[in-house]
């Protein structure tokens, strides 16, 4: 799931340029999108590791 979030972010980076008329708004949105995607991907990658070590 974490990798699909990052792949989708890359796809969205190319398609979102058509949704915003203003370059500043698109840039701000992509900055927010990048941060949220990487935090969510890190949490999704981290959770199974924690579960694996707790059960061991």
PDB file of C-alpha atoms in Angstrom:
ATOM      1  CA  UNK A   1       0.000   0.000   0.000  1.00  0.00           C
ATOM      2  CA  UNK A   2       2.829   2.388   0.754  1.00  0.00           C
ATOM      3  CA  UNK A   3       4.329   1.979  -2.690  1.00  0.00           C
ATOM      4  CA  UNK A   4       0.971   2.518  -4.378  1.00  0.00           C
ATOM      5  CA  UNK A   5       0.591   5.829  -2.548  1.00  0.00           C
ATOM      6  CA  UNK A   6       3.917   7.011  -3.919  1.00  0.00           C
ATOM      7  CA  UNK A   7       3.115   5.764  -7.414  1.00  0.00           C
ATOM      8  CA  UNK A   8      -0.250   7.544  -7.315  1.00  0.00           C
ATOM      9  CA  UNK A   9       1.455  10.747  -6.177  1.00  0.00           C
ATOM     10  CA  UNK A  10       3.685  10.575  -9.235  1.00  0.00           C
ATOM     11  CA  UNK A  11       0.665  10.110 -11.483  1.00  0.00           C
ATOM     12  CA  UNK A  12      -1.198  12.944  -9.767  1.00  0.00           C
ATOM     13  CA  UNK A  13       1.761  15.272 -10.179  1.00  0.00           C
ATOM     14  CA  UNK A  14       1.255  15.106 -13.938  1.00  0.00           C
ATOM     15  CA  UNK A  15      -2.549  15.295 -13.935  1.00  0.00           C
ATOM     16  CA  UNK A  16      -3.122  17.963 -11.274  1.00  0.00           C
ATOM     17  CA  UNK A  17      -1.558  20.639 -13.442  1.00  0.00           C
ATOM     18  CA  UNK A  18      -4.857  20.796 -15.348  1.00  0.00           C
ATOM     19  CA  UNK A  19      -6.960  21.348 -12.207  1.00  0.00           C
ATOM     20  CA  UNK A  20      -5.291  24.582 -11.102  1.00  0.00           C
ATOM     21  CA  UNK A  21      -5.256  27.810 -13.075  1.00  0.00           C
ATOM     22  CA  UNK A  22      -2.713  29.387 -10.727  1.00  0.00           C
ATOM     23  CA  UNK A  23       0.817  27.952 -10.535  1.00  0.00           C
ATOM     24  CA  UNK A  24       1.217  29.080  -6.914  1.00  0.00           C
ATOM     25  CA  UNK A  25      -1.902  27.172  -5.846  1.00  0.00           C
ATOM     26  CA  UNK A  26      -0.749  24.059  -7.686  1.00  0.00           C
ATOM     27  CA  UNK A  27       2.686  24.315  -6.127  1.00  0.00           C
ATOM     28  CA  UNK A  28       1.235  24.714  -2.622  1.00  0.00           C
ATOM     29  CA  UNK A  29      -1.110  21.786  -3.189  1.00  0.00           C
ATOM     30  CA  UNK A  30       1.686  19.537  -4.431  1.00  0.00           C
ATOM     31  CA  UNK A  31       3.845  20.481  -1.441  1.00  0.00           C
ATOM     32  CA  UNK A  32       1.027  19.447   0.882  1.00  0.00           C
ATOM     33  CA  UNK A  33       0.346  16.308  -1.204  1.00  0.00           C
ATOM     34  CA  UNK A  34       4.010  15.290  -1.069  1.00  0.00           C
ATOM     35  CA  UNK A  35       4.254  15.668   2.690  1.00  0.00           C
ATOM     36  CA  UNK A  36       1.019  13.827   3.403  1.00  0.00           C
ATOM     37  CA  UNK A  37       1.878  11.022   0.985  1.00  0.00           C
ATOM     38  CA  UNK A  38       5.328  10.428   2.434  1.00  0.00           C
ATOM     39  CA  UNK A  39       4.066  10.488   6.029  1.00  0.00           C
ATOM     40  CA  UNK A  40       1.251   8.065   5.186  1.00  0.00           C
ATOM     41  CA  UNK A  41       3.650   5.780   3.287  1.00  0.00           C
ATOM     42  CA  UNK A  42       6.090   5.800   6.188  1.00  0.00           C
ATOM     43  CA  UNK A  43       3.310   4.895   8.631  1.00  0.00           C
ATOM     44  CA  UNK A  44       2.118   2.086   6.384  1.00  0.00           C
ATOM     45  CA  UNK A  45       5.652   0.711   6.115  1.00  0.00           C
ATOM     46  CA  UNK A  46       6.364   1.149   9.826  1.00  0.00           C
ATOM     47  CA  UNK A  47       3.197  -0.496  11.195  1.00  0.00           C
ATOM     48  CA  UNK A  48       3.936  -4.054   9.994  1.00  0.00           C
ATOM     49  CA  UNK A  49       7.464  -3.825  11.410  1.00  0.00           C
ATOM     50  CA  UNK A  50       6.143  -2.857  14.816  1.00  0.00           C
ATOM     51  CA  UNK A  51       3.564  -5.645  14.726  1.00  0.00           C
ATOM     52  CA  UNK A  52       6.213  -8.139  13.701  1.00  0.00           C
ATOM     53  CA  UNK A  53       8.481  -7.218  16.618  1.00  0.00           C
ATOM     54  CA  UNK A  54       5.668  -7.121  19.173  1.00  0.00           C
ATOM     55  CA  UNK A  55       4.578 -10.648  18.299  1.00  0.00           C
ATOM     56  CA  UNK A  56       8.127 -12.030  18.410  1.00  0.00           C
TER      57      UNK A  56
END
